Short mmCIF file of C-alpha atoms and ligand atoms in Angstrom, two decimals:
data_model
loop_
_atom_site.label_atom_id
_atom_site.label_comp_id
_atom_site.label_asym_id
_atom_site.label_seq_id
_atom_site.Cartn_x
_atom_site.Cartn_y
_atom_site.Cartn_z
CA UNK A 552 0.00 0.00 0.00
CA UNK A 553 2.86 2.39 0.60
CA UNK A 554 4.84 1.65 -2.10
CA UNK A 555 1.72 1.96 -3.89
CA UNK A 556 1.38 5.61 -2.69
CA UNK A 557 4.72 6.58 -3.18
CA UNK A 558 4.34 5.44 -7.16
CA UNK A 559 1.46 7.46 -7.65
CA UNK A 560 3.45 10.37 -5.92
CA UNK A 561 6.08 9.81 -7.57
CA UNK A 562 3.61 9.83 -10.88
CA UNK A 563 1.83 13.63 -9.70
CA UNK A 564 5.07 15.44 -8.85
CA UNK A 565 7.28 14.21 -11.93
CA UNK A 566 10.30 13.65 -9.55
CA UNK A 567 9.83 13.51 -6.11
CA UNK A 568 13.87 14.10 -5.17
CA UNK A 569 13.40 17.23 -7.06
CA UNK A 570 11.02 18.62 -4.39
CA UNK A 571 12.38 20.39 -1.82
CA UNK A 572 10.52 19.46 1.34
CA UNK A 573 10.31 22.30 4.41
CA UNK A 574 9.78 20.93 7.78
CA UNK A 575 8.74 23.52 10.27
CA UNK A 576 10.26 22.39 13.75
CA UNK A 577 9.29 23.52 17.05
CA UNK A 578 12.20 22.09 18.80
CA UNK A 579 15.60 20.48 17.30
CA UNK A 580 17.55 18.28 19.47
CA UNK A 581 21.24 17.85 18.85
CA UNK A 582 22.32 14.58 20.86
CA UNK A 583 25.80 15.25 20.46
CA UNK A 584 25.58 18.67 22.81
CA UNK A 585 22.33 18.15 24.90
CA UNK A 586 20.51 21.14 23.51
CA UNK A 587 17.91 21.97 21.66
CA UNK A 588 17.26 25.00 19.02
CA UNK A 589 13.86 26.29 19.17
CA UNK A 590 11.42 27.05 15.54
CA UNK A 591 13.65 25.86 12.84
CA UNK A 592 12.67 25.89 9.35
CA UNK A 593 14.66 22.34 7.96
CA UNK A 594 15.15 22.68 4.14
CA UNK A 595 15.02 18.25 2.99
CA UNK A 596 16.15 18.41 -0.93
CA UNK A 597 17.19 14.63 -2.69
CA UNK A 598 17.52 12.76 0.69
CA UNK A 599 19.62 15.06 2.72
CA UNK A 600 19.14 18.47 4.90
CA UNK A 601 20.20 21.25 2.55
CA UNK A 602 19.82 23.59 5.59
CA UNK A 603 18.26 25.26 8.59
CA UNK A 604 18.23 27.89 10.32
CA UNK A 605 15.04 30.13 12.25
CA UNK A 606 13.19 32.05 9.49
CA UNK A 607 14.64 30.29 6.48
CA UNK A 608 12.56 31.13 3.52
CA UNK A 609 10.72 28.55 2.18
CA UNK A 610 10.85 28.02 -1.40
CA UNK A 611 7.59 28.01 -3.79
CA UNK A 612 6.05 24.84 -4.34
CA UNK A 613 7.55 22.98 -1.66
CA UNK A 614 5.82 20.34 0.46
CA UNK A 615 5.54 22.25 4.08
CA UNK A 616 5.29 19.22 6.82
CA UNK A 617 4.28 20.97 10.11
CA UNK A 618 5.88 19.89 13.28
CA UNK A 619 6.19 23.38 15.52
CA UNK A 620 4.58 21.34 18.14
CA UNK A 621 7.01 18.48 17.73
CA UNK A 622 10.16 17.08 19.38
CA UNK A 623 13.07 16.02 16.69
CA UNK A 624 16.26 14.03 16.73
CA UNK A 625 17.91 12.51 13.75
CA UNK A 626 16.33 8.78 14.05
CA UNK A 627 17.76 6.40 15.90
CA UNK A 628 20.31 3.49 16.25
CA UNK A 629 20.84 0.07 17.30
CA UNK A 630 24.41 -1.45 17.43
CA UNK A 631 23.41 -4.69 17.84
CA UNK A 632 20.54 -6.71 16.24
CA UNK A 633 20.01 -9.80 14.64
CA UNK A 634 16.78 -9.16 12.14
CA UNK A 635 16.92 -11.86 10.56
CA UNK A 636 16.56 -14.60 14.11
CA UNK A 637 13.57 -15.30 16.28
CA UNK A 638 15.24 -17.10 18.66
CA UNK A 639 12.36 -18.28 20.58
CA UNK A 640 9.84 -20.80 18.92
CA UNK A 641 8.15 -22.51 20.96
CA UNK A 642 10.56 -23.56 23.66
CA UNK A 643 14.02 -22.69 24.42
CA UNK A 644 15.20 -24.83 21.74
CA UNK A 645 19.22 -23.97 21.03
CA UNK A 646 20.42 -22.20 18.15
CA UNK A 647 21.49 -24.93 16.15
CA UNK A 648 17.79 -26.42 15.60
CA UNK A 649 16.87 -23.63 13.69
CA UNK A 650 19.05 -23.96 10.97
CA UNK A 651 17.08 -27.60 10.34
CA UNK A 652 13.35 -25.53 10.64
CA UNK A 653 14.53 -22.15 8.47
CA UNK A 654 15.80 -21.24 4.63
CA UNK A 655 17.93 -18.55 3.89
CA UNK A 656 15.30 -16.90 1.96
CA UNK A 657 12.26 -17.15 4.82
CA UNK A 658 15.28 -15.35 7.04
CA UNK A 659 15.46 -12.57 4.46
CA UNK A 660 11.84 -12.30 4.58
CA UNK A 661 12.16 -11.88 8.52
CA UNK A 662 14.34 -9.19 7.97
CA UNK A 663 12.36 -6.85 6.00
CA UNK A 664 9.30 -8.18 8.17
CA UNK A 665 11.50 -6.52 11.34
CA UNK A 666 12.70 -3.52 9.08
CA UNK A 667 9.74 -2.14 8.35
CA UNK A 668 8.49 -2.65 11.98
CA UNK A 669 11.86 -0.54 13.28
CA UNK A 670 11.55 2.56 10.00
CA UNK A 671 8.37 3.53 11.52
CA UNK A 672 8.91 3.00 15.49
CA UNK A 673 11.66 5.59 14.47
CA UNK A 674 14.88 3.06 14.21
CA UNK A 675 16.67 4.38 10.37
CA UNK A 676 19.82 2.75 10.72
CA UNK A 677 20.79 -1.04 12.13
CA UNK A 678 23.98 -2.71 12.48
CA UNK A 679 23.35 -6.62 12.02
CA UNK A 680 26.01 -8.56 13.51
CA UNK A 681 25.46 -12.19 12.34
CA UNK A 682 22.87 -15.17 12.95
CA UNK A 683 21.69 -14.00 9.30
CA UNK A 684 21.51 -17.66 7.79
CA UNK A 685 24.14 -17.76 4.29
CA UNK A 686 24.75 -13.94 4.42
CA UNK A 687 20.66 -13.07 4.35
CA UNK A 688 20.82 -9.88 5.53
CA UNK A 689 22.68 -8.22 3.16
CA UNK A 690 19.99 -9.66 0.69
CA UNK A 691 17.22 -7.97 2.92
CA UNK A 692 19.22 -4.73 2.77
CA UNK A 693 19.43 -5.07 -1.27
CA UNK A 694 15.65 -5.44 -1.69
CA UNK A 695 15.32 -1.61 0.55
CA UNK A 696 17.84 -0.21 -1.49
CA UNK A 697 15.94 -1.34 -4.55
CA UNK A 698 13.12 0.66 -3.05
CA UNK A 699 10.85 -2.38 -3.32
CA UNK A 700 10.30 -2.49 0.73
CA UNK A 701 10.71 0.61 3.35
CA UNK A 702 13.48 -0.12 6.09
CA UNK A 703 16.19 1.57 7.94
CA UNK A 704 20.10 1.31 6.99
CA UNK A 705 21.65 -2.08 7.80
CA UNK A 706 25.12 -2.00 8.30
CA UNK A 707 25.97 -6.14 8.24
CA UNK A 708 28.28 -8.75 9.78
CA UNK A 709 28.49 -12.01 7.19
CA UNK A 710 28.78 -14.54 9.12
CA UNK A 711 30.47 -15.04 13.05
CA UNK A 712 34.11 -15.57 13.12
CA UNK A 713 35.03 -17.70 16.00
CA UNK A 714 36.89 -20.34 17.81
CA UNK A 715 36.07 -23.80 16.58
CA UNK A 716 32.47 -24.46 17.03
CA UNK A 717 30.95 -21.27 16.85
CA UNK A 718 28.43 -20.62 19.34
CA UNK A 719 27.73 -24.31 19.80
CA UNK A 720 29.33 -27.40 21.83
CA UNK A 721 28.81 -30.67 21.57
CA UNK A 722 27.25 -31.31 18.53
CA UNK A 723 27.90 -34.97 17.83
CA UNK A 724 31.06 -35.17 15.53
CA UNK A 725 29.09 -37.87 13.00
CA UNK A 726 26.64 -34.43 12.32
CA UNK A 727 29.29 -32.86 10.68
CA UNK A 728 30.47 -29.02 10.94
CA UNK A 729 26.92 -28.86 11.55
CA UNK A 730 27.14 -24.33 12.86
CA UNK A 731 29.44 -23.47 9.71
CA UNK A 732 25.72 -22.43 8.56
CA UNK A 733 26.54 -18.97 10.45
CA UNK A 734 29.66 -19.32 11.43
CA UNK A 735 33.45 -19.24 10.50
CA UNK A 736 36.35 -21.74 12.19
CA UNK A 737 39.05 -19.32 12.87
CA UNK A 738 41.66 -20.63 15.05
CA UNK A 739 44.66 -18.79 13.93
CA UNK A 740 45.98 -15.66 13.22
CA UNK A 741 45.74 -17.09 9.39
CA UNK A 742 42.73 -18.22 9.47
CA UNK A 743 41.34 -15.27 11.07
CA UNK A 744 43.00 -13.20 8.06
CA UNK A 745 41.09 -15.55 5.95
CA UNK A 746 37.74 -15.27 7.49
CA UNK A 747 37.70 -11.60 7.52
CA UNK A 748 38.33 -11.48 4.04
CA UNK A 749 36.18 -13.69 3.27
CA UNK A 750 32.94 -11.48 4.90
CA UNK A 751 34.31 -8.50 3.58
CA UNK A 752 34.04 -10.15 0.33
CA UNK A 753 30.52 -11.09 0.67
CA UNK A 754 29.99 -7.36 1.68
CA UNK A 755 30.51 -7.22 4.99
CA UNK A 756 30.51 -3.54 6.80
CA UNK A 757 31.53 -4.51 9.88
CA UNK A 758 33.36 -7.93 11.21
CA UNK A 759 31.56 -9.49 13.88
CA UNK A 760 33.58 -12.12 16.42
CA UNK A 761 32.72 -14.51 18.81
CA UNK A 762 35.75 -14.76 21.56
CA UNK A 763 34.54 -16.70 24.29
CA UNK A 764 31.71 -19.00 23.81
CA UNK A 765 33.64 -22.28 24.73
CA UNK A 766 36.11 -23.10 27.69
CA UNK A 767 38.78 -21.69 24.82
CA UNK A 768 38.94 -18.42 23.61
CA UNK A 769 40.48 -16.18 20.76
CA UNK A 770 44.16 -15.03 21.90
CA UNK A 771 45.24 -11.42 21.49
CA UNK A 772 47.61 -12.56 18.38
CA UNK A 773 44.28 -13.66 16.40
CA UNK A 774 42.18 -10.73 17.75
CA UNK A 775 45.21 -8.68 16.39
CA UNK A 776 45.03 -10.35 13.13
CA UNK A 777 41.49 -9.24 12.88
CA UNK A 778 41.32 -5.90 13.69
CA UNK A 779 44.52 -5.00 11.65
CA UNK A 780 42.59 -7.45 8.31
CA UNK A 781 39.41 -5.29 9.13
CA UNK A 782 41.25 -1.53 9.76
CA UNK A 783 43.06 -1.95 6.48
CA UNK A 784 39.80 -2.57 4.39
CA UNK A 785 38.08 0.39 6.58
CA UNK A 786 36.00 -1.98 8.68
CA UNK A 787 35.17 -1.69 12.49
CA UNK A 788 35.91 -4.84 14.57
CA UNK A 789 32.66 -5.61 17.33
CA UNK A 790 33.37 -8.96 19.78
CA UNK A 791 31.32 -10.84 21.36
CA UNK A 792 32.44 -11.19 25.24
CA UNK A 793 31.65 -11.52 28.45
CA UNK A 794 34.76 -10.98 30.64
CA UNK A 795 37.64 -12.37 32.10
CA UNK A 796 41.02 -13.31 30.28
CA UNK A 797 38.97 -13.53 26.78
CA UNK A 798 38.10 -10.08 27.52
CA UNK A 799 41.27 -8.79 28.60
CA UNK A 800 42.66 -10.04 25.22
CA UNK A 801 39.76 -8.08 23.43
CA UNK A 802 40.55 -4.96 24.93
CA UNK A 803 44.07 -5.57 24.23
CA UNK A 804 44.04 -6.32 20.94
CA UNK A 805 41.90 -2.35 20.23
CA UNK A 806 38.82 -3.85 18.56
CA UNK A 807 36.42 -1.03 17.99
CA UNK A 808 33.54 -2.54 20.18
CA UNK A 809 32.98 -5.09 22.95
CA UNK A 810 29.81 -6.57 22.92
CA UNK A 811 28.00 -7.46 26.09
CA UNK A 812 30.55 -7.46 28.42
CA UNK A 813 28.29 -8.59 31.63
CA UNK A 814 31.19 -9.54 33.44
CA UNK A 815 33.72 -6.34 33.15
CA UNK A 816 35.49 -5.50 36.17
CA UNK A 817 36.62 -1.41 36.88
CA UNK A 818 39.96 -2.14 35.67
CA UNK A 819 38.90 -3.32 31.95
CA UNK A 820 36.00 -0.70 31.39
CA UNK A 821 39.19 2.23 32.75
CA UNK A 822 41.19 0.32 30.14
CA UNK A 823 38.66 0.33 27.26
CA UNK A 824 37.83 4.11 27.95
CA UNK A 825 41.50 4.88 27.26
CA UNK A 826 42.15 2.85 24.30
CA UNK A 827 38.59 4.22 23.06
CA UNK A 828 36.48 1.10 22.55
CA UNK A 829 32.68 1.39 22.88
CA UNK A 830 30.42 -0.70 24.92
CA UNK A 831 27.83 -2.31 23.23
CA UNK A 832 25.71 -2.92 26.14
CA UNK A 833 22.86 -4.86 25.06
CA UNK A 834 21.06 -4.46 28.29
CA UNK A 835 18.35 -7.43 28.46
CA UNK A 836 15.46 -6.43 30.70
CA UNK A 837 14.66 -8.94 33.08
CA UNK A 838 11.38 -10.10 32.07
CA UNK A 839 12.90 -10.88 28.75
CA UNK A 840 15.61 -13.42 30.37
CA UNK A 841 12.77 -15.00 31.73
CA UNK A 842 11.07 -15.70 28.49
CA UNK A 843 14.96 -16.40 27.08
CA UNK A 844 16.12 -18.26 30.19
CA UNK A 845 19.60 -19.94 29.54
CA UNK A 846 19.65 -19.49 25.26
CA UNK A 847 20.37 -23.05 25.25
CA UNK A 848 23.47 -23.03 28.11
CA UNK A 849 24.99 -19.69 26.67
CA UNK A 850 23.62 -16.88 29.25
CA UNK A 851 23.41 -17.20 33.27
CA UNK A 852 20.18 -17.61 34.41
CA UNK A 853 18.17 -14.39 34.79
CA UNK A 854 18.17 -13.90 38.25
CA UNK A 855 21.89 -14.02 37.88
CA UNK A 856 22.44 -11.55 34.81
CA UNK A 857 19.36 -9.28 34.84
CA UNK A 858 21.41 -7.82 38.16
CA UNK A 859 24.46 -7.82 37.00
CA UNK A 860 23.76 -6.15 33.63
CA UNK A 861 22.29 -3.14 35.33
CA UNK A 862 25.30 -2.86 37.81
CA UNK A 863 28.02 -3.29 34.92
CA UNK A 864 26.14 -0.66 33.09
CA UNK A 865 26.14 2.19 35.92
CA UNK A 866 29.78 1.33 36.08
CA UNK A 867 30.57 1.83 32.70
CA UNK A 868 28.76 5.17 32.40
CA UNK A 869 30.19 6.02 35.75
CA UNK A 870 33.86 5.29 34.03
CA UNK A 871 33.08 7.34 31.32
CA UNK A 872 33.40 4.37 28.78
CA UNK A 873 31.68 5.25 25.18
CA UNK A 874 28.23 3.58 25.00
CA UNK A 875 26.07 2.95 22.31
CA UNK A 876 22.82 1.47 22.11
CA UNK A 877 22.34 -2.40 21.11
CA UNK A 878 19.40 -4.68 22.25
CA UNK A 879 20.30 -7.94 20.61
CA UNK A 880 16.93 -8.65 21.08
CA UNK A 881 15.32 -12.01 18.92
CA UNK A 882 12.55 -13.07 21.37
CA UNK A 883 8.69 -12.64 20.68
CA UNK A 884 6.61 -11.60 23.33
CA UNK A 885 2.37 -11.43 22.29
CA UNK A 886 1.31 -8.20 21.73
CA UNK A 887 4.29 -6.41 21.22
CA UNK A 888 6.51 -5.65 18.02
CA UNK A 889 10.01 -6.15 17.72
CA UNK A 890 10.43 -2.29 18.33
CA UNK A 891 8.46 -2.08 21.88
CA UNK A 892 10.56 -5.28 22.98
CA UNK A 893 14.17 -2.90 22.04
CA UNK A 894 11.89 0.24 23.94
CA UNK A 895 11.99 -2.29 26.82
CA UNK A 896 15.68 -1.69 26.92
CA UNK A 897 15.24 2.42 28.11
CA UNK A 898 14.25 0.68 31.50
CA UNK A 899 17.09 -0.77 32.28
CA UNK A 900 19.25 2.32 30.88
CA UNK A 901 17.22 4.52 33.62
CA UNK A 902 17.71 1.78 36.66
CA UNK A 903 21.72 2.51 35.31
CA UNK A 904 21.36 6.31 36.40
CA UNK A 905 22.04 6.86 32.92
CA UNK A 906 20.71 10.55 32.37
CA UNK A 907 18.24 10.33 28.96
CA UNK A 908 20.28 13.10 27.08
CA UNK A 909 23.34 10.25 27.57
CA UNK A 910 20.88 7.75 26.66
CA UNK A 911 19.48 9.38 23.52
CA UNK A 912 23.59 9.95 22.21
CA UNK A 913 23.78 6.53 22.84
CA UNK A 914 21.08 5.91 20.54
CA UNK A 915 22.94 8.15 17.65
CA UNK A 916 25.53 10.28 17.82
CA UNK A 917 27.90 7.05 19.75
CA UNK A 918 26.60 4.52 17.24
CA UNK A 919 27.09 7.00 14.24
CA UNK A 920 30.75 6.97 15.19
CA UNK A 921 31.13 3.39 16.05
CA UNK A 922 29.16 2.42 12.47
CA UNK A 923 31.69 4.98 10.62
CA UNK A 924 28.43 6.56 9.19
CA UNK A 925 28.63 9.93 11.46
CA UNK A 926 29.96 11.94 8.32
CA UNK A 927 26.21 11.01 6.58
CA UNK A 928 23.96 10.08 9.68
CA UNK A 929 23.51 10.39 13.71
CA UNK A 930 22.70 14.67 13.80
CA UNK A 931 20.05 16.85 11.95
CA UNK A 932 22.69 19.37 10.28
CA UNK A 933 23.29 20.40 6.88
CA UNK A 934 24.64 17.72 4.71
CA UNK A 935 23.53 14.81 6.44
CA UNK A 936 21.10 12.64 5.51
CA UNK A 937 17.51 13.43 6.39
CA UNK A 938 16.73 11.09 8.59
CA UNK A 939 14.65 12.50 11.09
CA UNK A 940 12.23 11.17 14.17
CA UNK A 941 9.30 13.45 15.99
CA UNK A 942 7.89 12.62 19.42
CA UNK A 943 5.23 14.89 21.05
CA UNK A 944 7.11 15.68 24.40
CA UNK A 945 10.62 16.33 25.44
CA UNK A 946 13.17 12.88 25.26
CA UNK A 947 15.79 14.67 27.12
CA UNK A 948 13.55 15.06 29.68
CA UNK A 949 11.47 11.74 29.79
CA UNK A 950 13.76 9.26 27.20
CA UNK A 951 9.90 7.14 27.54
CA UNK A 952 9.04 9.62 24.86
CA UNK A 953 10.89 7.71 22.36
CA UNK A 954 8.12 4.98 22.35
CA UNK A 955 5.74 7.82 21.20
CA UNK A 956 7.57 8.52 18.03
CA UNK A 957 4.86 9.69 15.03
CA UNK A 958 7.05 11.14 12.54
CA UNK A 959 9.80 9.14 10.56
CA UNK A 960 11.61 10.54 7.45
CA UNK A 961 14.21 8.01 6.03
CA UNK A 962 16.83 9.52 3.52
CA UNK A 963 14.25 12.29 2.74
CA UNK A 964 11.01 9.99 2.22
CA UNK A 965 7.99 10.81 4.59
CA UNK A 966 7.40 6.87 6.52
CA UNK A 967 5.66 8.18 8.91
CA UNK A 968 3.48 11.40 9.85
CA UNK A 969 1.50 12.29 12.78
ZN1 ZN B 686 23.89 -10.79 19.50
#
């Protein structure tokens, strides 16, 4: 139906990119600073702000979208999803069994499915970091680029890199290499080389590593490998890990992200604010462990972590470490989309002490950075892209707001309106 509008659009006005669009905006936020300019005129011309400024004229024949009443940030981020898993089906099944029960192509179609859902809760740019079947994702991203379905950006892994075995254990030898599905064996610092260029090949944007699934763990010479592979072909470097030695190594080694990280101590989130490396959080609320429980053996149980991810978060922000925004959420929960479940996240964030305006840079201008997109996306300024969010009250003042988002303009197209 909304493609179907946009053609017809597209048929009445000629050229839609030729249009300039003015949005008059009652109050701008800029994440990066905390403040907020007051009755701006935003000037949107072929998918990016051209300018804006209080009083800018507005030029005949454009489309005027009122939002004077309106709260806007440039839309927001998630470091860490997986669009492409449910990981829930009926039972706390492990990973594995849903390589058996699921194509490639039925993943893709989850993708979109969860793309379109995150566009209009206000979420324009994703960074997918694995689980995606035989490289899905990047197929999902190709069919939005094609214009044939409306989602955010997607910024994607390929596949896992990790120790032998992936995520799994155990899986009976006669079965075969049974995770190779989703992930890659990389158990030296040649084989590491290897698997990173083999994503990057496939398209990666971003290499994604698993360090410490097993009683083994990747050692700082192969985390080295990877992050030098990845720098030199102008990819960021995320890892998978919870803490101790495996963690160490991570930080060591200057990866751009750790992911996780339940089980930091003071000393490594001191050492990962000097060397620079963001936390990707992915704060699970508690009454989504419960539905999760153990993922199959590979999280505490949830009276254990739902604790212990609140605490490690408060230290980090106390620290001063860089955070950004990931949910890693894949569960279902009746009633609610895949958006409300990462909203569920802001709870935690607050029980933290996190302040919202640190919350809401979280959710852009860190992840902007951390994606290497912040030259195009993460701020509404001149130049960037337009990708813009309302909300009817103030999110630096109640962050809750951002479930009340009713405007959504990706890369200049109108999603969403009021
Ligand atoms: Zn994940």
């Amino acid at each position: 139906m909304r493609t179907r509008l946009l053609a017809v659009a597209l048929l009445i006005s000629g050229s839609l990119f030729a249009q300039t669009i003015a949005i008059k905006a009652g109050n701008v936020i800029d994440p990066a600073k905390g403040t907020v300019a007051k009755d701006q005129v935003i000037l949107v011309e072929s998918g990016k702000i051209k300018s804006m400024g209080v009083g800018l004229a507005i030029p005949a024949g454009a489309q005027v979208i009122d939002l004077s009443k309106e709260w806007l940030s440039p839309g927001l981020m998630d470091a860490h999803t997986h669009l492409t898993l449910t990981e829930v089906i009926g039972g706390n099944a492990p990973f594995e069994s849903y390589y058996l029960k699921e194509t490639t192509a039925y993943r893709a179609m989850r993708a979109l499915h969860n793309g379109d859902i995150l566009v209009h809760a206000g979420f324009t740019t994703i960074r997918d970091v694995g689980n995606d079947a035989d490289y899905a994702i990047k197929d999902a991203f190709r069919g939005v680029q094609a214009g044939w379905f409306v989602g955010p950006t997607f910024l994607t892994s390929g596949k896992i890199i990790a120790p032998f075995g992936g995520q799994s254990n155990a899986i009976p030898h006669e079965q075969g290499e049974f995770w190779r599905y989703e992930y890659i064996d990389a158990d030296s610092p040649a084989e590491m080389r290897k698997a990173v260029r083999q994503n990057i090949y496939y398209g990666a944007d971003v290499i994604k590593l698993v360090a410490d699934n097993n009683p083994y763990h990747l050692s700082v010479e192969e985390l080295r490998a990877a992050v030098d592979e990845a720098h030199h072909a102008g990819r960021p470097v995320a890892v998978h890990v919870y803490g101790g030695e495996a963690a160490q190594n991570v930080i060591e080694a200057g990866v751009d992200s750790l992911e996780h990280g339940f089980d930091l101590t003071d000393p490594q989130l001191q050492l990962m604010k000097q060397k620079g490396i963001v936390l990707v959080s992915t704060d699970f609320p508690r009454a989504h462990l419960d539905i999760v429980g153990t993922s199959g053996g590979i999280l505490p149980e949830p009276q254990v972590l739902a604790p212990k991810i609140i605490d490690r978060l408060h230290r980090a922000y106390r620290i001063g470490v860089t955070l950004a925004f990931g949910t890693d959420t894949v569960i279902e929960i009746p009633g609610k989309t895949r958006a409300d479940l990462m909203f569920d996240y802001l709870g935690v964030w607050r029980q933290a002490g996190v302040p919202p305006a640190d919350i809401l840079k979280a959710m852009t201008t860190n992840p902007a950075k951390l994606l290497r997109v912040d030259q195009e996306r993460g701020a509404i300024a001149p130049g960037q892209a337009a990708d813009i969010i309302a909300v009817p009250s103030n999110p630096l003042e109640d962050i809750e707001s951002l479930r009340k988002v009713n405007f959504v303009m990706k890369d200049g197209k109108v999603v969403r309106t009021p």
